[in-house]
PDB file of C-alpha atoms in Angstrom:
ATOM      1  CA  MET A   1     -31.541  18.466 185.854  1.00 87.00           C
ATOM      2  CA  ALA A   2     -33.476  20.599 188.359  1.00 91.00           C
ATOM      3  CA  LEU A   3     -32.235  20.880 191.958  1.00 91.00           C
ATOM      4  CA  THR A   4     -33.725  18.559 194.555  1.00 93.00           C
ATOM      5  CA  GLU A   5     -31.751  19.949 197.534  1.00 94.00           C
ATOM      6  CA  ASN A   6     -29.791  23.043 198.611  1.00 92.00           C
ATOM      7  CA  ARG A   7     -26.308  23.630 197.243  1.00 91.00           C
ATOM      8  CA  GLU A   8     -23.373  25.948 197.805  1.00 89.00           C
ATOM      9  CA  VAL A   9     -22.461  28.248 194.915  1.00 87.00           C
ATOM     10  CA  SER A  10     -18.984  29.791 194.656  1.00 80.00           C
ATOM     11  CA  ARG A  11     -18.982  33.568 194.488  1.00 72.00           C
ATOM     12  CA  PHE A  12     -16.097  35.634 193.163  1.00 68.00           C
ATOM     13  CA  VAL A  13     -15.908  38.830 195.196  1.00 64.00           C
ATOM     14  CA  ASP A  14     -13.182  40.506 193.147  1.00 68.00           C
ATOM     15  CA  GLN A  15     -14.711  41.051 189.732  1.00 74.00           C
ATOM     16  CA  GLU A  16     -12.199  43.634 188.579  1.00 88.00           C
ATOM     17  CA  LEU A  17      -9.254  41.342 187.778  1.00 90.00           C
ATOM     18  CA  ARG A  18      -9.325  37.907 186.175  1.00 92.00           C
ATOM     19  CA  ALA A  19      -6.450  35.585 185.307  1.00 94.00           C
ATOM     20  CA  LEU A  20      -6.825  34.115 181.828  1.00 96.00           C
ATOM     21  CA  PRO A  21      -4.725  31.421 180.124  1.00 97.00           C
ATOM     22  CA  VAL A  22      -2.607  32.823 177.277  1.00 98.00           C
ATOM     23  CA  LYS A  23      -2.664  31.446 173.733  1.00 98.00           C
ATOM     24  CA  ALA A  24       0.434  29.629 172.492  1.00 98.00           C
ATOM     25  CA  GLY A  25       2.854  31.961 170.729  1.00 98.00           C
ATOM     26  CA  ALA A  26       1.144  35.103 172.069  1.00 98.00           C
ATOM     27  CA  LYS A  27       2.730  38.087 173.778  1.00 98.00           C
ATOM     28  CA  VAL A  28       0.343  40.365 175.659  1.00 98.00           C
ATOM     29  CA  TYR A  29       1.616  43.834 176.527  1.00 98.00           C
ATOM     30  CA  LYS A  30       0.620  45.656 179.712  1.00 98.00           C
ATOM     31  CA  GLY A  31      -2.255  48.006 178.843  1.00 98.00           C
ATOM     32  CA  ALA A  32      -3.229  46.046 175.720  1.00 98.00           C
ATOM     33  CA  LEU A  33      -6.811  45.333 174.776  1.00 98.00           C
ATOM     34  CA  VAL A  34      -7.090  41.565 175.241  1.00 98.00           C
ATOM     35  CA  GLY A  35      -9.091  39.274 172.975  1.00 97.00           C
ATOM     36  CA  LEU A  36     -10.072  35.628 173.222  1.00 97.00           C
ATOM     37  CA  SER A  37      -9.129  33.125 170.547  1.00 95.00           C
ATOM     38  CA  GLY A  38     -10.265  29.555 171.109  1.00 94.00           C
ATOM     39  CA  GLY A  39     -10.750  30.400 174.789  1.00 94.00           C
ATOM     40  CA  TYR A  40      -7.197  31.732 175.230  1.00 97.00           C
ATOM     41  CA  ALA A  41      -6.082  35.324 175.780  1.00 97.00           C
ATOM     42  CA  ARG A  42      -3.985  37.249 173.262  1.00 98.00           C
ATOM     43  CA  GLY A  43      -3.520  40.832 172.151  1.00 98.00           C
ATOM     44  CA  LEU A  44      -6.899  41.599 170.584  1.00 98.00           C
ATOM     45  CA  VAL A  45      -7.316  40.947 166.870  1.00 98.00           C
ATOM     46  CA  ALA A  46     -10.369  42.448 165.144  1.00 97.00           C
ATOM     47  CA  GLY A  47     -13.302  40.076 165.564  1.00 94.00           C
ATOM     48  CA  ASP A  48     -12.093  38.491 168.830  1.00 96.00           C
ATOM     49  CA  GLY A  49     -14.384  38.398 171.834  1.00 95.00           C
ATOM     50  CA  PHE A  50     -13.178  41.119 174.212  1.00 96.00           C
ATOM     51  CA  ALA A  51     -11.788  40.003 177.589  1.00 97.00           C
ATOM     52  CA  GLY A  52     -10.505  43.272 179.084  1.00 97.00           C
ATOM     53  CA  ILE A  53      -7.365  45.379 179.410  1.00 97.00           C
ATOM     54  CA  ALA A  54      -4.077  43.734 180.401  1.00 97.00           C
ATOM     55  CA  TYR A  55      -3.080  44.574 183.967  1.00 97.00           C
ATOM     56  CA  GLU A  56       0.355  43.105 183.303  1.00 97.00           C
ATOM     57  CA  ALA A  57       2.490  41.766 180.470  1.00 98.00           C
ATOM     58  CA  ALA A  58       2.606  38.061 179.599  1.00 98.00           C
ATOM     59  CA  ASP A  59       4.970  36.408 177.124  1.00 98.00           C
ATOM     60  CA  ASN A  60       3.912  32.949 175.957  1.00 98.00           C
ATOM     61  CA  THR A  61       5.794  33.086 172.652  1.00 98.00           C
ATOM     62  CA  GLY A  62       7.615  29.870 173.515  1.00 97.00           C
ATOM     63  CA  GLY A  63       4.806  28.138 175.357  1.00 97.00           C
ATOM     64  CA  THR A  64       1.766  26.008 174.673  1.00 98.00           C
ATOM     65  CA  ASP A  65      -1.867  27.099 175.058  1.00 98.00           C
ATOM     66  CA  GLY A  66      -2.423  27.996 178.711  1.00 98.00           C
ATOM     67  CA  ALA A  67       1.202  27.531 179.809  1.00 98.00           C
ATOM     68  CA  ILE A  68       0.969  30.942 181.510  1.00 98.00           C
ATOM     69  CA  SER A  69      -1.799  33.317 182.516  1.00 98.00           C
ATOM     70  CA  VAL A  70      -2.330  37.053 182.249  1.00 98.00           C
ATOM     71  CA  ARG A  71      -4.390  39.198 184.588  1.00 96.00           C
ATOM     72  CA  VAL A  72      -6.837  41.539 182.903  1.00 96.00           C
ATOM     73  CA  PHE A  73      -9.107  44.318 184.123  1.00 95.00           C
ATOM     74  CA  THR A  74     -12.658  43.195 183.369  1.00 94.00           C
ATOM     75  CA  MET A  75     -14.514  46.269 184.551  1.00 92.00           C
ATOM     76  CA  GLY A  76     -14.009  49.971 185.027  1.00 93.00           C
ATOM     77  CA  ASP A  77     -13.523  53.219 183.161  1.00 96.00           C
ATOM     78  CA  PHE A  78     -10.224  53.784 181.353  1.00 97.00           C
ATOM     79  CA  GLU A  79      -8.777  56.713 179.424  1.00 97.00           C
ATOM     80  CA  HIS A  80      -7.833  55.678 175.897  1.00 97.00           C
ATOM     81  CA  ALA A  81      -6.998  57.268 172.554  1.00 97.00           C
ATOM     82  CA  LEU A  82      -9.813  57.539 169.990  1.00 97.00           C
ATOM     83  CA  ALA A  83      -9.111  59.636 166.903  1.00 94.00           C
ATOM     84  CA  SER A  84     -12.759  60.679 166.462  1.00 90.00           C
ATOM     85  CA  ALA A  85     -13.346  61.631 170.116  1.00 96.00           C
ATOM     86  CA  ALA A  86     -16.355  63.962 170.438  1.00 97.00           C
ATOM     87  CA  ARG A  87     -18.800  64.542 173.305  1.00 97.00           C
ATOM     88  CA  SER A  88     -21.648  63.973 170.871  1.00 97.00           C
ATOM     89  CA  ASN A  89     -20.573  60.292 170.912  1.00 97.00           C
ATOM     90  CA  ASN A  90     -20.999  59.896 174.695  1.00 98.00           C
ATOM     91  CA  GLY A  91     -22.904  56.665 175.245  1.00 97.00           C
ATOM     92  CA  ALA A  92     -21.881  55.271 171.846  1.00 97.00           C
ATOM     93  CA  ALA A  93     -20.598  51.742 171.426  1.00 97.00           C
ATOM     94  CA  VAL A  94     -16.813  51.588 170.996  1.00 98.00           C
ATOM     95  CA  TYR A  95     -14.973  48.877 169.051  1.00 97.00           C
ATOM     96  CA  ALA A  96     -11.338  47.818 168.639  1.00 97.00           C
ATOM     97  CA  SER A  97      -9.485  46.835 165.472  1.00 98.00           C
ATOM     98  CA  ASP A  98      -6.366  45.602 167.329  1.00 98.00           C
ATOM     99  CA  ASP A  99      -4.854  45.598 170.820  1.00 98.00           C
ATOM    100  CA  ALA A 100      -4.324  49.378 170.848  1.00 98.00           C
ATOM    101  CA  THR A 101      -6.777  50.957 168.383  1.00 98.00           C
ATOM    102  CA  LEU A 102     -10.323  52.076 169.190  1.00 98.00           C
ATOM    103  CA  THR A 103     -12.934  52.991 166.602  1.00 98.00           C
ATOM    104  CA  LEU A 104     -16.650  53.715 166.379  1.00 98.00           C
ATOM    105  CA  THR A 105     -16.883  51.402 163.348  1.00 97.00           C
ATOM    106  CA  SER A 106     -18.515  48.079 164.173  1.00 97.00           C
ATOM    107  CA  THR A 107     -17.928  46.200 160.922  1.00 97.00           C
ATOM    108  CA  GLY A 108     -15.239  43.547 161.375  1.00 97.00           C
ATOM    109  CA  ASN A 109     -14.170  44.895 164.778  1.00 97.00           C
ATOM    110  CA  SER A 110     -14.661  43.824 168.407  1.00 96.00           C
ATOM    111  CA  LEU A 111     -17.075  45.524 170.796  1.00 95.00           C
ATOM    112  CA  VAL A 112     -15.094  46.693 173.833  1.00 97.00           C
ATOM    113  CA  GLY A 113     -17.440  49.083 175.636  1.00 96.00           C
ATOM    114  CA  ARG A 114     -19.083  52.489 175.597  1.00 97.00           C
ATOM    115  CA  GLN A 115     -17.775  56.022 175.507  1.00 98.00           C
ATOM    116  CA  VAL A 116     -18.483  57.747 178.828  1.00 97.00           C
ATOM    117  CA  ASP A 117     -16.880  61.115 178.127  1.00 97.00           C
ATOM    118  CA  VAL A 118     -14.098  62.942 176.314  1.00 97.00           C
ATOM    119  CA  SER A 119     -11.036  63.561 178.485  1.00 96.00           C
ATOM    120  CA  GLY A 120      -8.988  65.568 176.006  1.00 94.00           C
ATOM    121  CA  SER A 121      -8.155  65.981 172.353  1.00 96.00           C
ATOM    122  CA  GLY A 122      -8.373  62.542 170.741  1.00 96.00           C
ATOM    123  CA  ARG A 123      -8.975  60.839 174.124  1.00 97.00           C
ATOM    124  CA  ILE A 124     -12.057  59.285 175.696  1.00 98.00           C
ATOM    125  CA  ILE A 125     -13.139  57.588 178.900  1.00 97.00           C
ATOM    126  CA  LEU A 126     -14.046  54.022 177.908  1.00 97.00           C
ATOM    127  CA  ARG A 127     -16.337  51.915 180.111  1.00 96.00           C
ATOM    128  CA  LEU A 128     -15.353  48.285 179.561  1.00 95.00           C
ATOM    129  CA  ARG A 129     -17.896  45.714 178.358  1.00 89.00           C
ATOM    130  CA  PRO A 130     -15.918  42.471 178.233  1.00 85.00           C
ATOM    131  CA  TRP A 131     -17.003  39.008 177.120  1.00 75.00           C
ATOM    132  CA  MET A 132     -18.777  40.291 174.029  1.00 48.00           C
ATOM    133  CA  GLY A 133     -18.766  38.113 170.936  1.00 47.00           C
ATOM    134  CA  GLY A 134     -16.779  38.974 167.884  1.00 43.00           C
TER     135      GLY A 134
END
């Protein structure tokens, strides 16, 4: 329904870190690529929507969905291993096949961001693009 009067809208100033509820039985390691499964965070599995990179560890192996939360980086540039790192791929879409493995192959994987630059042999600067579908 369209507005008929003014309203206040909440604004989140800090966009870099978000706390997400963790999936039952999941353990998220600090530095892991984090995926969403049924709206809950877990170590990314190929095809998950991408939520970000874990700022901290979270162990919900004995808990129910959402029993604990994990904070994740949702924006920024991060150095990460990529076996096929090459400057000719700067600007290319980057995908993940699990919580630690980047690839340039889209099929069956999760979009996590774009390659900004190459920082060393087998290493890139990844610009995060969270909340992408699987």
